[in-house]
């Protein structure tokens, strides 16, 4: 049994995905441990949450730096202090420099609230409603220099219901995010999903029978989120 992988989390705000990852990692059987949190926002509620649970936290405010490169250099140093095997962006809302992304290539993952490649960038839920899609969701991907365009690790879909507001849809997707991100991080930590060039190589050989080691989760339109709730464990 290999040791648990060290994971640092980067946030800018609320930190509900961070909380979901910390909750998953509180199980000693989970293949990753959260070793610290870095934020660009000193006011991020997620920082208070993490510090309250004994996590090392670091802040690098963009305003204290003359350039994005200088800012990312501070973040890079804070991360290296934590010696992570992987870095998980969880609502980190600032575009990372190409140099930073290159330095962490294959180790840097992100969650985005849409079924990529649809609806990159901000306001993905509004984009989905305006486009009239009937299925929306979230994606976990390796980070590449182009924003929200990196190779996909796992996706979860949710229905768009008639009359959905942006807020209602966001809440449904967020619930899926909290299930999906721990599953995706476990896949990466166990080497079951790894970056090879600009694609993800999947190893499903050791997977349990739960969903055959697959990394796509579909909506059950009659019971809304039940199909994702049924993925009770992080092991696909
Ligand atoms: C989440 O919905 C996450 O997918 C999104 O920000 C929210 C953060 O919530 N991330 C992005 O839009 C990144 N482009 P949280 O702070 O409660 O995890």
Short mmCIF file of C-alpha atoms and ligand atoms in Angstrom, two decimals:
data_model
loop_
_atom_site.label_atom_id
_atom_site.label_comp_id
_atom_site.label_asym_id
_atom_site.label_seq_id
_atom_site.Cartn_x
_atom_site.Cartn_y
_atom_site.Cartn_z
CA UNK A 1 0.00 0.00 0.00
CA UNK A 2 1.53 3.24 -1.10
CA UNK A 3 1.53 6.29 1.13
CA UNK A 4 -1.08 8.96 0.73
CA UNK A 5 -0.30 11.70 -1.74
CA UNK A 6 0.20 15.21 -0.42
CA UNK A 7 -2.27 17.71 -1.88
CA UNK A 8 -2.28 21.50 -1.54
CA UNK A 9 -5.49 23.35 -2.35
CA UNK A 10 -5.75 26.83 -3.85
CA UNK A 11 -8.87 28.90 -3.24
CA UNK A 12 -10.20 32.41 -3.68
CA UNK A 13 -13.49 32.31 -1.82
CA UNK A 14 -16.11 30.22 -0.10
CA UNK A 15 -14.16 26.96 -0.05
CA UNK A 16 -17.00 24.45 -0.25
CA UNK A 17 -15.02 22.25 -2.65
CA UNK A 18 -12.04 22.53 -0.31
CA UNK A 19 -14.32 21.35 2.50
CA UNK A 20 -15.46 18.40 0.37
CA UNK A 21 -11.85 17.41 -0.32
CA UNK A 22 -10.92 17.76 3.37
CA UNK A 23 -13.93 15.65 4.32
CA UNK A 24 -12.93 12.91 1.88
CA UNK A 25 -9.32 13.06 3.06
CA UNK A 26 -10.40 12.71 6.69
CA UNK A 27 -10.89 9.03 5.86
CA UNK A 28 -7.46 7.40 6.38
CA UNK A 29 -8.25 5.07 3.48
CA UNK A 30 -8.50 8.01 1.06
CA UNK A 31 -5.38 8.08 -1.14
CA UNK A 32 -4.59 11.76 -0.55
CA UNK A 33 -4.14 14.07 2.41
CA UNK A 34 -4.67 17.82 2.35
CA UNK A 35 -1.44 19.45 3.54
CA UNK A 36 -2.26 23.13 3.24
CA UNK A 37 -4.27 25.88 1.58
CA UNK A 38 -3.08 28.88 -0.42
CA UNK A 39 -5.33 31.80 -1.29
CA UNK A 40 -4.97 34.99 -3.30
CA UNK A 41 -7.76 36.51 -1.19
CA UNK A 42 -7.06 37.29 2.47
CA UNK A 43 -10.83 37.50 3.08
CA UNK A 44 -11.64 34.07 1.65
CA UNK A 45 -14.07 32.30 4.00
CA UNK A 46 -12.44 29.02 3.01
CA UNK A 47 -9.22 30.19 4.67
CA UNK A 48 -10.96 30.64 8.03
CA UNK A 49 -12.58 27.26 7.64
CA UNK A 50 -9.27 25.54 6.84
CA UNK A 51 -7.31 27.30 9.57
CA UNK A 52 -10.02 26.36 12.06
CA UNK A 53 -9.38 22.75 11.21
CA UNK A 54 -5.67 23.05 11.72
CA UNK A 55 -4.62 23.37 8.09
CA UNK A 56 -1.56 25.45 7.32
CA UNK A 57 -2.76 28.43 5.29
CA UNK A 58 -0.91 31.01 3.24
CA UNK A 59 -2.11 34.19 1.53
CA UNK A 60 -0.57 35.81 -1.51
CA UNK A 61 -2.46 38.96 -2.40
CA UNK A 62 -2.07 40.11 -6.00
CA UNK A 63 -2.11 43.73 -4.77
CA UNK A 64 1.15 43.15 -2.91
CA UNK A 65 2.90 42.13 -6.13
CA UNK A 66 3.99 44.23 -9.11
CA UNK A 67 3.05 41.61 -11.70
CA UNK A 68 1.25 38.33 -12.20
CA UNK A 69 4.62 36.63 -12.54
CA UNK A 70 5.72 37.97 -9.15
CA UNK A 71 2.40 36.95 -7.63
CA UNK A 72 2.62 33.42 -8.99
CA UNK A 73 6.23 33.19 -7.79
CA UNK A 74 5.03 33.85 -4.23
CA UNK A 75 2.31 31.23 -4.63
CA UNK A 76 4.83 28.80 -6.06
CA UNK A 77 7.10 29.31 -3.04
CA UNK A 78 4.19 28.86 -0.61
CA UNK A 79 3.24 25.65 -2.35
CA UNK A 80 6.79 24.32 -2.38
CA UNK A 81 6.92 24.83 1.40
CA UNK A 82 4.07 22.34 1.57
CA UNK A 83 5.88 19.84 -0.70
CA UNK A 84 2.70 18.69 -2.43
CA UNK A 85 2.50 15.86 -4.93
CA UNK A 86 -0.56 17.54 -6.44
CA UNK A 87 -2.21 20.94 -6.32
CA UNK A 88 -6.00 21.20 -6.53
CA UNK A 89 -7.60 24.48 -7.62
CA UNK A 90 -10.93 24.76 -5.81
CA UNK A 91 -12.56 28.01 -6.81
CA UNK A 92 -9.24 29.73 -7.48
CA UNK A 93 -10.51 32.59 -9.61
CA UNK A 94 -7.33 34.10 -11.03
CA UNK A 95 -5.72 33.09 -14.31
CA UNK A 96 -2.36 31.46 -13.63
CA UNK A 97 0.72 32.44 -15.61
CA UNK A 98 2.09 30.11 -18.27
CA UNK A 99 5.29 29.68 -16.26
CA UNK A 100 3.40 28.57 -13.17
CA UNK A 101 1.26 26.14 -15.16
CA UNK A 102 4.35 24.68 -16.85
CA UNK A 103 6.11 24.24 -13.50
CA UNK A 104 3.20 22.22 -12.10
CA UNK A 105 2.17 20.43 -15.28
CA UNK A 106 0.61 17.05 -14.60
CA UNK A 107 0.24 17.90 -10.93
CA UNK A 108 -2.22 20.76 -11.18
CA UNK A 109 -5.95 20.03 -11.40
CA UNK A 110 -9.04 22.25 -11.46
CA UNK A 111 -12.78 21.95 -11.10
CA UNK A 112 -14.97 23.99 -13.41
CA UNK A 113 -18.75 24.29 -13.14
CA UNK A 114 -19.71 23.17 -16.64
CA UNK A 115 -19.40 20.20 -18.92
CA UNK A 116 -16.27 21.38 -20.69
CA UNK A 117 -15.52 22.29 -23.42
CA UNK A 118 -18.88 24.05 -23.15
CA UNK A 119 -19.17 27.24 -21.13
CA UNK A 120 -15.61 28.11 -20.20
CA UNK A 121 -14.86 31.13 -18.07
CA UNK A 122 -17.18 32.98 -15.76
CA UNK A 123 -20.95 32.70 -15.43
CA UNK A 124 -21.08 29.13 -16.70
CA UNK A 125 -24.57 28.60 -15.25
CA UNK A 126 -25.94 31.70 -16.94
CA UNK A 127 -24.28 30.58 -20.17
CA UNK A 128 -25.94 27.17 -19.84
CA UNK A 129 -29.41 28.63 -19.23
CA UNK A 130 -29.02 31.09 -22.11
CA UNK A 131 -27.87 28.29 -24.42
CA UNK A 132 -30.93 26.26 -23.48
CA UNK A 133 -29.00 23.06 -22.77
CA UNK A 134 -30.98 20.39 -20.95
CA UNK A 135 -27.91 18.84 -19.33
CA UNK A 136 -25.22 20.77 -17.49
CA UNK A 137 -22.61 19.74 -14.93
CA UNK A 138 -19.03 20.00 -13.80
CA UNK A 139 -15.61 18.90 -14.96
CA UNK A 140 -12.27 18.14 -13.31
CA UNK A 141 -9.30 18.58 -15.59
CA UNK A 142 -5.55 18.95 -15.62
CA UNK A 143 -4.63 22.60 -15.95
CA UNK A 144 -3.08 23.72 -19.23
CA UNK A 145 -2.01 27.24 -20.20
CA UNK A 146 -5.34 27.94 -21.95
CA UNK A 147 -8.03 28.61 -19.32
CA UNK A 148 -10.58 25.82 -18.80
CA UNK A 149 -9.16 23.85 -21.71
CA UNK A 150 -6.97 21.20 -20.09
CA UNK A 151 -7.40 17.44 -20.54
CA UNK A 152 -10.48 16.09 -18.76
CA UNK A 153 -10.25 13.69 -15.84
CA UNK A 154 -13.88 13.29 -14.76
CA UNK A 155 -17.27 14.87 -15.38
CA UNK A 156 -20.66 14.78 -13.71
CA UNK A 157 -23.89 15.80 -15.39
CA UNK A 158 -27.02 17.24 -13.84
CA UNK A 159 -30.34 18.09 -15.49
CA UNK A 160 -31.36 21.64 -16.27
CA UNK A 161 -34.94 21.80 -15.04
CA UNK A 162 -37.67 23.92 -16.55
CA UNK A 163 -37.76 27.27 -14.81
CA UNK A 164 -34.32 26.90 -13.27
CA UNK A 165 -32.75 30.12 -12.08
CA UNK A 166 -29.01 30.58 -12.26
CA UNK A 167 -28.89 30.08 -8.47
CA UNK A 168 -30.93 26.86 -8.51
CA UNK A 169 -28.79 25.41 -11.27
CA UNK A 170 -25.56 26.49 -9.56
CA UNK A 171 -26.66 24.78 -6.35
CA UNK A 172 -27.44 21.54 -8.20
CA UNK A 173 -24.07 21.61 -9.95
CA UNK A 174 -22.23 22.47 -6.72
CA UNK A 175 -23.68 19.38 -5.07
CA UNK A 176 -22.29 17.34 -7.95
CA UNK A 177 -18.92 19.11 -7.63
CA UNK A 178 -18.66 18.03 -4.00
CA UNK A 179 -19.06 14.40 -5.08
CA UNK A 180 -16.99 14.58 -8.22
CA UNK A 181 -13.89 16.38 -6.98
CA UNK A 182 -12.96 13.80 -4.31
CA UNK A 183 -13.50 11.02 -6.85
CA UNK A 184 -11.33 12.73 -9.44
CA UNK A 185 -8.58 13.59 -6.95
CA UNK A 186 -8.51 9.96 -5.80
CA UNK A 187 -8.09 8.85 -9.41
CA UNK A 188 -5.14 11.21 -9.83
CA UNK A 189 -3.59 10.38 -6.46
CA UNK A 190 -3.71 6.66 -7.20
CA UNK A 191 -2.27 7.14 -10.68
CA UNK A 192 -5.48 5.91 -12.27
CA UNK A 193 -5.66 9.14 -14.27
CA UNK A 194 -2.43 10.76 -15.33
CA UNK A 195 -1.39 13.38 -17.82
CA UNK A 196 0.50 12.13 -20.86
CA UNK A 197 1.26 14.98 -23.24
CA UNK A 198 -2.07 16.67 -23.83
CA UNK A 199 -4.32 13.77 -22.94
CA UNK A 200 -5.25 11.79 -19.86
CA UNK A 201 -4.31 8.13 -19.65
CA UNK A 202 -6.71 6.07 -17.54
CA UNK A 203 -5.84 2.88 -15.73
CA UNK A 204 -9.05 1.12 -14.75
CA UNK A 205 -7.44 -2.25 -14.08
CA UNK A 206 -7.73 -2.07 -10.29
CA UNK A 207 -11.18 -0.48 -10.22
CA UNK A 208 -14.02 -1.84 -8.17
CA UNK A 209 -17.19 -2.90 -9.92
CA UNK A 210 -19.12 0.15 -8.80
CA UNK A 211 -18.94 1.91 -12.13
CA UNK A 212 -16.17 0.01 -13.85
CA UNK A 213 -13.64 2.71 -13.04
CA UNK A 214 -15.27 5.15 -15.39
CA UNK A 215 -15.14 8.85 -14.74
CA UNK A 216 -18.41 10.10 -16.06
CA UNK A 217 -21.52 10.33 -13.94
CA UNK A 218 -24.93 10.79 -15.45
CA UNK A 219 -28.11 12.37 -14.20
CA UNK A 220 -31.12 10.42 -13.17
CA UNK A 221 -33.84 12.74 -14.38
CA UNK A 222 -36.51 11.30 -12.13
CA UNK A 223 -34.57 11.48 -8.90
CA UNK A 224 -32.32 14.39 -9.77
CA UNK A 225 -29.03 13.76 -7.98
CA UNK A 226 -29.60 10.20 -6.86
CA UNK A 227 -27.19 8.64 -9.36
CA UNK A 228 -24.38 10.77 -8.01
CA UNK A 229 -25.43 10.27 -4.38
CA UNK A 230 -25.21 6.57 -5.07
CA UNK A 231 -21.51 6.97 -5.70
CA UNK A 232 -21.17 6.84 -1.97
CA UNK A 233 -17.46 6.16 -2.03
CA UNK A 234 -14.60 7.87 -3.73
CA UNK A 235 -13.46 4.69 -5.41
CA UNK A 236 -15.04 4.33 -8.84
C1 LIG B 1 -17.15 26.31 -7.74
O1 LIG B 1 -18.40 26.22 -8.36
C2 LIG B 1 -16.03 26.05 -8.73
O2 LIG B 1 -16.34 25.06 -9.68
C3 LIG B 1 -15.91 27.40 -9.39
O3 LIG B 1 -16.04 28.32 -8.35
C4 LIG B 1 -16.86 27.75 -7.33
C5 LIG B 1 -16.09 27.82 -6.04
O4 LIG B 1 -16.91 27.44 -4.97
N1 LIG B 1 -14.67 27.53 -10.08
C6 LIG B 1 -14.52 28.24 -11.18
O5 LIG B 1 -15.42 28.84 -11.70
C7 LIG B 1 -13.12 28.24 -11.74
N2 LIG B 1 -13.13 28.73 -13.08
P1 LIG B 1 -16.25 26.99 -3.60
O6 LIG B 1 -15.27 28.09 -3.21
O7 LIG B 1 -17.40 26.91 -2.65
O8 LIG B 1 -15.56 25.68 -3.81
#
